[in-house]
Each structure stands twice: as C-alpha cells, then as structure tokens.
Coordinates of C-alpha atoms in Angstrom, one line a residue:
M7 CA 8.3 -4.6 -85.7
R8 CA 6.5 -2.2 -83.3
T9 CA 4.6 0.7 -84.7
S10 CA 3.6 3.9 -82.9
P11 CA 1.8 5.2 -81.0
F12 CA 2.9 3.3 -77.9
L13 CA 0.3 3.4 -75.1
V14 CA 1.6 3.4 -71.6
Q15 CA -0.8 1.7 -69.1
P16 CA -1.1 3.4 -65.8
T17 CA 0.3 1.4 -62.8
P18 CA -2.6 0.1 -60.6
L19 CA -2.8 2.1 -57.3
Q20 CA -2.3 -1.0 -55.2
I21 CA 1.0 -1.7 -57.0
V22 CA 2.2 1.9 -56.5
M23 CA 1.3 1.7 -52.7
L24 CA 3.0 -1.6 -52.4
K25 CA 6.2 -0.2 -53.9
V26 CA 6.1 2.8 -51.6
A27 CA 5.7 0.6 -48.6
G28 CA 8.6 -1.5 -49.8
A29 CA 10.7 1.6 -50.3
L30 CA 10.2 2.5 -46.7
L31 CA 11.4 -0.8 -45.4
P32 CA 15.2 -0.1 -45.4
G33 CA 14.6 3.0 -43.4
I34 CA 12.2 1.3 -41.0
A35 CA 14.7 -1.5 -40.4
L36 CA 17.5 1.0 -39.5
Y37 CA 15.0 3.0 -37.4
A38 CA 14.2 -0.2 -35.3
W39 CA 17.9 -1.0 -35.0
T40 CA 18.6 2.6 -33.8
F41 CA 15.6 3.1 -31.4
G42 CA 14.2 -0.4 -30.7
I43 CA 11.0 -2.2 -31.5
G44 CA 8.8 0.8 -30.5
V45 CA 8.7 2.1 -34.0
L46 CA 7.3 -1.3 -35.2
V47 CA 4.7 -1.2 -32.5
Q48 CA 3.7 2.3 -33.6
I49 CA 3.4 1.2 -37.3
A50 CA 1.3 -1.8 -36.4
L51 CA -1.0 0.4 -34.2
A52 CA -1.3 3.1 -36.8
S53 CA -2.1 0.5 -39.5
V54 CA -4.9 -1.2 -37.5
T55 CA -6.4 2.2 -36.7
A56 CA -6.2 3.5 -40.2
L57 CA -7.9 0.4 -41.7
A58 CA -10.7 0.7 -39.0
V59 CA -11.3 4.4 -39.5
E60 CA -11.1 3.9 -43.3
A61 CA -13.8 1.2 -43.1
G62 CA -16.0 3.3 -40.9
C63 CA -15.8 6.3 -43.1
L64 CA -16.5 4.3 -46.2
K65 CA -19.6 2.7 -44.5
L66 CA -20.9 6.2 -43.6
R67 CA -20.3 7.4 -47.1
G68 CA -22.0 4.3 -48.7
R69 CA -18.9 3.2 -50.5
P70 CA -17.7 -0.4 -51.0
L71 CA -15.1 -1.5 -48.5
Q72 CA -12.9 -4.0 -50.5
P73 CA -11.6 -1.8 -53.3
F74 CA -10.5 1.0 -51.0
L75 CA -9.2 -1.0 -48.0
S76 CA -7.0 -3.1 -50.4
D77 CA -5.5 -0.2 -52.3
G78 CA -2.9 0.4 -49.6
S79 CA -3.3 4.2 -49.4
A80 CA -4.5 4.1 -45.8
L81 CA -1.6 1.9 -44.8
V82 CA 1.0 4.2 -46.4
T83 CA -0.5 7.2 -44.6
A84 CA -0.4 5.2 -41.3
W85 CA 3.2 4.2 -41.8
L86 CA 4.3 7.8 -42.6
L87 CA 2.6 9.1 -39.5
A88 CA 4.0 6.4 -37.3
L89 CA 7.5 7.2 -38.5
A90 CA 7.0 10.9 -37.7
V91 CA 6.1 10.5 -34.0
P92 CA 8.5 9.4 -31.2
P93 CA 8.8 5.6 -31.1
L94 CA 7.7 5.5 -27.4
A95 CA 4.8 7.9 -27.8
P96 CA 1.7 6.7 -25.9
W97 CA -0.6 4.5 -27.9
W98 CA -3.6 6.9 -27.7
M99 CA -1.7 9.7 -29.4
L100 CA -1.1 7.7 -32.5
V101 CA -4.7 6.4 -32.5
L102 CA -5.9 10.0 -32.3
A103 CA -3.6 11.3 -35.0
T104 CA -4.4 8.4 -37.4
A105 CA -8.1 8.9 -36.9
V106 CA -7.7 12.7 -37.7
A107 CA -5.5 11.9 -40.8
I108 CA -7.9 9.3 -42.3
G109 CA -11.3 10.6 -41.1
L110 CA -10.8 14.3 -41.4
A111 CA -7.9 15.1 -43.7
K112 CA -8.8 12.4 -46.2
H113 CA -12.5 11.5 -46.1
L114 CA -13.9 14.8 -45.1
Y115 CA -12.6 16.2 -48.4
G116 CA -14.1 13.3 -50.4
G117 CA -11.6 10.6 -50.0
L118 CA -8.4 9.6 -51.9
G119 CA -7.5 12.0 -54.6
Q120 CA -9.8 14.8 -53.2
N121 CA -7.8 15.9 -50.1
T122 CA -6.2 19.3 -50.1
F123 CA -3.7 18.6 -47.4
N124 CA -1.3 15.7 -46.8
P125 CA -3.2 13.5 -44.4
A126 CA -0.2 12.2 -42.5
M127 CA 1.1 15.7 -41.9
V128 CA -2.3 16.9 -40.7
G129 CA -2.2 14.1 -38.1
F130 CA 1.3 15.0 -37.0
A131 CA 0.5 18.7 -36.9
V132 CA -2.5 18.0 -34.6
L133 CA -0.1 16.1 -32.2
I134 CA 2.7 18.6 -32.1
V135 CA 0.3 21.5 -31.5
S136 CA -1.8 19.7 -28.9
F137 CA 0.9 17.7 -27.1
P138 CA 4.3 19.3 -27.5
A139 CA 5.7 17.8 -24.3
Q140 CA 4.9 14.2 -25.3
M141 CA 6.1 14.8 -28.9
S142 CA 9.5 15.8 -27.6
R143 CA 10.1 12.7 -25.5
W144 CA 12.5 10.6 -27.7
A145 CA 14.5 7.7 -26.4
A146 CA 18.3 7.9 -26.8
P147 CA 19.6 6.2 -29.9
L148 CA 21.9 3.2 -29.8
G149 CA 22.2 3.0 -26.0
L150 CA 23.4 6.6 -25.5
G151 CA 21.0 7.1 -22.6
M152 CA 21.8 6.2 -19.0
A153 CA 19.6 3.2 -19.3
E154 CA 18.0 1.1 -22.1
L155 CA 14.6 -0.3 -22.5
G156 CA 14.1 -3.9 -23.8
G157 CA 11.3 -4.8 -26.1
L158 CA 8.8 -5.8 -23.4
A159 CA 9.6 -2.6 -21.4
Q160 CA 9.0 -0.5 -24.5
L161 CA 5.6 -2.3 -25.0
G162 CA 4.8 -1.6 -21.3
W163 CA 5.7 2.1 -21.6
I164 CA 3.7 2.6 -24.8
F165 CA 0.5 0.9 -23.6
T166 CA 0.5 1.5 -19.9
G167 CA 2.9 4.4 -19.3
Q168 CA 4.8 2.3 -16.7
L169 CA 8.5 1.7 -16.7
P170 CA 10.5 -1.0 -14.8
A171 CA 11.1 -0.4 -11.2
G172 CA 14.0 2.1 -10.6
L173 CA 13.8 3.7 -14.0
A174 CA 12.5 7.2 -14.9
F175 CA 11.9 8.3 -18.5
D176 CA 14.8 10.8 -18.1
T177 CA 17.2 8.1 -17.8
I178 CA 16.4 6.7 -21.2
A179 CA 15.5 9.9 -23.0
S180 CA 17.5 12.2 -25.2
A181 CA 16.7 15.4 -27.1
T182 CA 16.9 15.1 -30.9
P183 CA 20.0 16.5 -32.7
L184 CA 17.9 19.5 -34.0
D185 CA 16.5 20.3 -30.6
T186 CA 19.9 19.9 -28.9
V187 CA 21.5 22.4 -31.3
R188 CA 18.7 24.9 -31.0
T189 CA 18.6 24.7 -27.2
A190 CA 22.4 24.8 -26.8
L191 CA 22.8 27.7 -29.2
G192 CA 20.1 29.6 -27.2
Q193 CA 22.2 29.2 -24.1
G194 CA 25.2 30.7 -25.8
Q195 CA 27.3 27.5 -26.3
P196 CA 29.6 27.5 -29.4
L197 CA 28.5 25.3 -32.3
A198 CA 31.7 23.4 -32.4
Q199 CA 31.3 22.3 -28.8
I200 CA 27.7 21.3 -29.3
L201 CA 28.5 19.1 -32.2
A202 CA 31.2 17.3 -30.2
A203 CA 28.5 15.7 -28.0
P204 CA 28.0 11.9 -28.3
I205 CA 24.5 12.3 -29.8
F206 CA 26.1 13.7 -33.0
G207 CA 27.8 11.6 -35.7
D208 CA 30.0 12.6 -38.6
V209 CA 27.2 14.6 -40.3
G210 CA 24.0 14.3 -38.4
G211 CA 22.8 12.5 -35.4
T212 CA 24.3 9.3 -34.1
G213 CA 22.3 6.5 -35.7
S214 CA 20.0 8.8 -37.6
E215 CA 22.5 9.1 -40.3
W216 CA 21.9 5.5 -41.2
I217 CA 18.1 6.0 -41.1
V218 CA 18.5 8.9 -43.5
L219 CA 20.5 6.6 -45.8
G220 CA 17.6 4.1 -45.7
W221 CA 15.2 6.9 -46.8
L222 CA 17.6 7.9 -49.6
V223 CA 17.8 4.3 -50.9
G224 CA 14.0 3.9 -50.8
G225 CA 13.6 7.3 -52.5
V226 CA 16.0 6.5 -55.3
F227 CA 14.1 3.2 -55.8
L228 CA 10.8 5.2 -56.2
W229 CA 12.4 7.5 -58.7
Q230 CA 13.9 4.6 -60.6
Q231 CA 10.4 3.0 -60.8
K232 CA 9.1 6.3 -62.2
L233 CA 6.7 6.7 -59.2
I234 CA 8.0 10.2 -58.2
P235 CA 9.1 13.1 -60.4
W236 CA 12.7 14.2 -59.8
Q237 CA 11.7 17.9 -59.5
L238 CA 10.1 17.3 -56.0
P239 CA 13.0 15.7 -54.0
V240 CA 15.7 17.6 -55.9
G241 CA 13.9 20.9 -55.5
Y242 CA 13.3 20.3 -51.8
L243 CA 16.7 19.0 -50.8
G244 CA 18.5 21.5 -53.0
A245 CA 16.6 24.5 -51.6
L246 CA 17.1 23.2 -48.0
A247 CA 20.8 22.7 -48.6
L248 CA 21.3 26.1 -50.3
T249 CA 19.5 28.0 -47.6
A250 CA 21.5 26.2 -44.9
C251 CA 24.6 26.9 -46.8
A252 CA 23.9 30.6 -47.1
F253 CA 23.3 31.0 -43.4
H254 CA 26.4 28.8 -42.5
L255 CA 28.6 31.0 -44.7
A256 CA 27.3 34.1 -43.1
D257 CA 27.8 32.9 -39.6
P258 CA 29.5 29.5 -39.3
A259 CA 29.8 29.7 -35.6
H260 CA 26.0 29.8 -35.2
Y261 CA 24.4 27.9 -38.1
P262 CA 25.3 24.3 -38.9
G263 CA 26.2 23.5 -42.5
P264 CA 23.9 21.9 -45.1
G265 CA 25.0 18.4 -44.4
F266 CA 23.7 18.6 -40.9
H267 CA 20.2 19.7 -42.1
L268 CA 20.0 17.1 -44.7
A269 CA 21.0 14.2 -42.3
T270 CA 18.9 15.1 -39.4
G271 CA 15.1 15.2 -38.7
A272 CA 12.6 14.3 -41.4
A273 CA 14.3 16.1 -44.3
M274 CA 15.1 13.0 -46.3
L275 CA 11.8 11.2 -45.4
G276 CA 9.9 14.3 -46.4
A277 CA 11.8 14.7 -49.6
F278 CA 11.0 11.3 -51.1
F279 CA 7.8 10.3 -49.3
I280 CA 5.9 13.4 -48.2
V281 CA 6.6 16.3 -50.6
T282 CA 6.1 13.8 -53.5
D283 CA 2.5 13.1 -52.5
P284 CA 0.8 13.2 -56.0
V285 CA -2.5 14.5 -54.7
T286 CA -1.4 17.5 -52.8
A287 CA 1.6 18.6 -54.9
P288 CA 1.5 20.5 -58.2
T289 CA 1.2 18.6 -61.5
T290 CA 3.3 20.8 -63.7
P291 CA 7.2 20.3 -64.0
W292 CA 8.0 23.9 -63.1
G293 CA 5.3 24.0 -60.5
R294 CA 6.7 21.0 -58.7
L295 CA 10.2 22.5 -58.7
L296 CA 8.8 25.8 -57.2
Y297 CA 6.6 24.0 -54.7
A298 CA 9.4 21.8 -53.4
A299 CA 12.0 24.6 -53.3
L300 CA 9.7 26.8 -51.2
A301 CA 8.9 23.8 -48.9
G302 CA 12.6 23.4 -48.4
V303 CA 13.2 27.0 -47.5
L304 CA 10.3 27.0 -45.1
T305 CA 11.6 23.9 -43.5
Y306 CA 14.9 25.6 -42.7
L307 CA 13.3 28.8 -41.5
I308 CA 10.9 26.9 -39.1
R309 CA 13.7 24.7 -37.9
V310 CA 16.0 27.7 -37.1
F311 CA 13.7 30.5 -36.2
G312 CA 10.3 28.9 -35.4
S313 CA 9.0 27.3 -32.3
Y314 CA 9.2 23.7 -33.5
P315 CA 12.4 21.5 -33.7
D316 CA 11.5 20.3 -37.2
G317 CA 9.6 22.1 -40.0
V318 CA 8.8 19.5 -42.6
A319 CA 5.2 19.0 -41.6
F320 CA 4.3 22.7 -41.5
A321 CA 6.3 23.5 -44.6
V322 CA 4.4 20.9 -46.5
L323 CA 1.0 21.9 -45.2
I324 CA 1.6 25.6 -46.0
M325 CA 2.7 24.7 -49.5
N326 CA -0.4 22.4 -49.9
I327 CA -2.5 25.7 -49.7
A328 CA -0.4 27.2 -52.5
T329 CA -0.7 24.2 -54.8
P330 CA -3.7 25.3 -56.9
L331 CA -2.2 28.8 -57.4
I332 CA 1.2 27.3 -58.4
D333 CA -0.5 24.9 -60.9
Q334 CA -2.4 27.9 -62.4
L335 CA 0.8 30.1 -62.7
T336 CA 2.9 27.4 -64.2
Q337 CA 0.6 25.8 -66.8
P338 CA 2.4 25.4 -70.1
A339 CA 0.9 27.2 -73.1
V340 CA -1.8 25.3 -75.0
F341 CA -0.4 23.7 -78.2
G342 CA -0.7 26.3 -81.0
R343 CA -0.9 29.3 -78.7
K344 CA 1.4 31.5 -76.8
R345 CA 0.5 32.6 -73.3
G346 CA -2.5 34.7 -73.8
K347 CA -2.2 35.1 -77.5
A348 CA -3.0 33.0 -80.6
A349 CA 0.1 31.6 -82.3

C-alpha cells in the first residue's frame, strides 16, 4: 500500500525537448508534402547553425559544452524558426536569424531559463523587419503554381539563388492565404470571390489545412504528456476565434470567420509550440490565460490592421514584455492570508 505524500520527479529537460521535437514531426511531414523538401533543408541548416552558435557562446561564457548542447533546447528553437520562414528562403537568412535567436535572444540574457523574449520569434522578427520582400516569397503549395521545383532545384535555389533555365521565381511563387485576402480586400474584391480561388481550401489554405492538423495533433500530445498547461493554447485560440467571430458578425463581407484564422498562418503552431514557451510565459494559471488571450487578440489585430501578413511573432514578443507584470498581478494569496490582509 502506498502512503502519502507522493513526490513527483521533474521530467529531465532532454526528455521534454525530445517530446517537443517529436510533437513537431507530424506537422513537418505534412509541411514537406505540401511545399517540398525545402523545409527539411531549412531545418537542417538551422539545426547546424544553432549548435555551432550555442557552442561558441558557451565557450565565450566559460560553460561546459556537453550538458547544454545535448539538452535539445537549441535544436527546438532552430526547428521553430525554420518552420516560420518560407521554405525556399536563401540559406544566409536562416543562418542570420538562428545566430540572432541563440546568440542574442538567448545567451545575451544569460542562457536557457533567463531569456525575456522567445528566441525563435526574435530571430523571425529580425528577418521580417529587415527583409520583408524575401520573407514574402513563398512557393505555391501542392503544385498550384505555373511550374514546380524538384528537390535538387529547391536546393539550388536555397544555396545559389539560381533556378533551372527558363524558370523565374514568379512562376513557382504564390502569396499566402492571409496575404491574398488582405491584398484582394484592399483592392475592393468581395470576400466570397476571393475565397473561391484555388489557393483556398474548405477552411484555410489548400494544403495548409493539413499542416494545421499536424500541429494540432502534436499539441494535443504535449498536453496529454502534461508538458504544456491547457490555459495557454485554449486562451490563445479561443481569443483569436472570438475576436475573428466578432468582426465577421459585424461585417461578414469584409472579415473572414474564425475558422479561416485558426486554419491559416502560424496560429496553430503558435498556440501549442510558441505561446507555451515555459520561460517567457507567465507561471500562474490566471496569468497564463490572460497572457494567451491578449496574444490571440493582438495576433488578429496585426493580421487584419497591421503591416504584416501574420501577427503571431509580434503578438508573442509584445506579451513577453508584459509577463512579469501579469505574474505579479495574478499571484494567488499566500496560504493563511487574503490579498493584502492577514486571514
């Protein structure tokens, strides 16, 4: 017979990161099926860069290499960053972003557990602000472009910027569903006509709907393994959906419904793998719910009214700033006391 108390041993960080990486695999597989092997090349490139920069920073700080290189945190950051950039982005962009994410956003603040901002989102923000044109160059999904690039051609474009003879990037490119809606609405086209284009599926973008399903499956696995608290993904997706629903009900001819916003862009990836970062998110239950809900509202506002096609990265970074205040305001009362008074 067991007797109390029962002590719960914390899960080693290496196991946590291994499970997070495993949870990303369904979405990565569907991503590669939709856009080609370019995403796998970007993941490999970001992983090598992350480990190299991590090792260099550890050396400069006089820290041992093996424990930190093997914990998997740098690789998870690299994977998330690689999944946020266009699959055919030039190699140097991802190297630059990964170096910023690991070297500045992580080690400049003291390393893992000390960073104020989500490292992957810092790297992404640097790219989208510095190279907006390159960050908007997405290949068409599932062969919807006028031409397709094979695996070797994708490698050639990523590393040399050269395409096979007779091809221009415009022939293989396509705007993202979010960008397509924003641009077409700005030109006065009706929403129903916009959503009838081949790039759109039943809910979100053609092909991207399956990728979103992959992130959802991985996210549910993380929740089932008790690696993420429910307040963060539920608060984020709930607030994003409610905000989209409110605008859609107010003007259905101009604002897509909540299903569109949940099934496009990085919303689902952000809800389960970015907003849930344990270092930069609040630690209290109510704080997590508030933090995630505000991030969801900001994501919608940036998508619809801002200058960028997706708002996940900037919404998360803005809320990272507010994390200490949210934790302070939502701390539960100490046992035996009411707020500000002795019990």
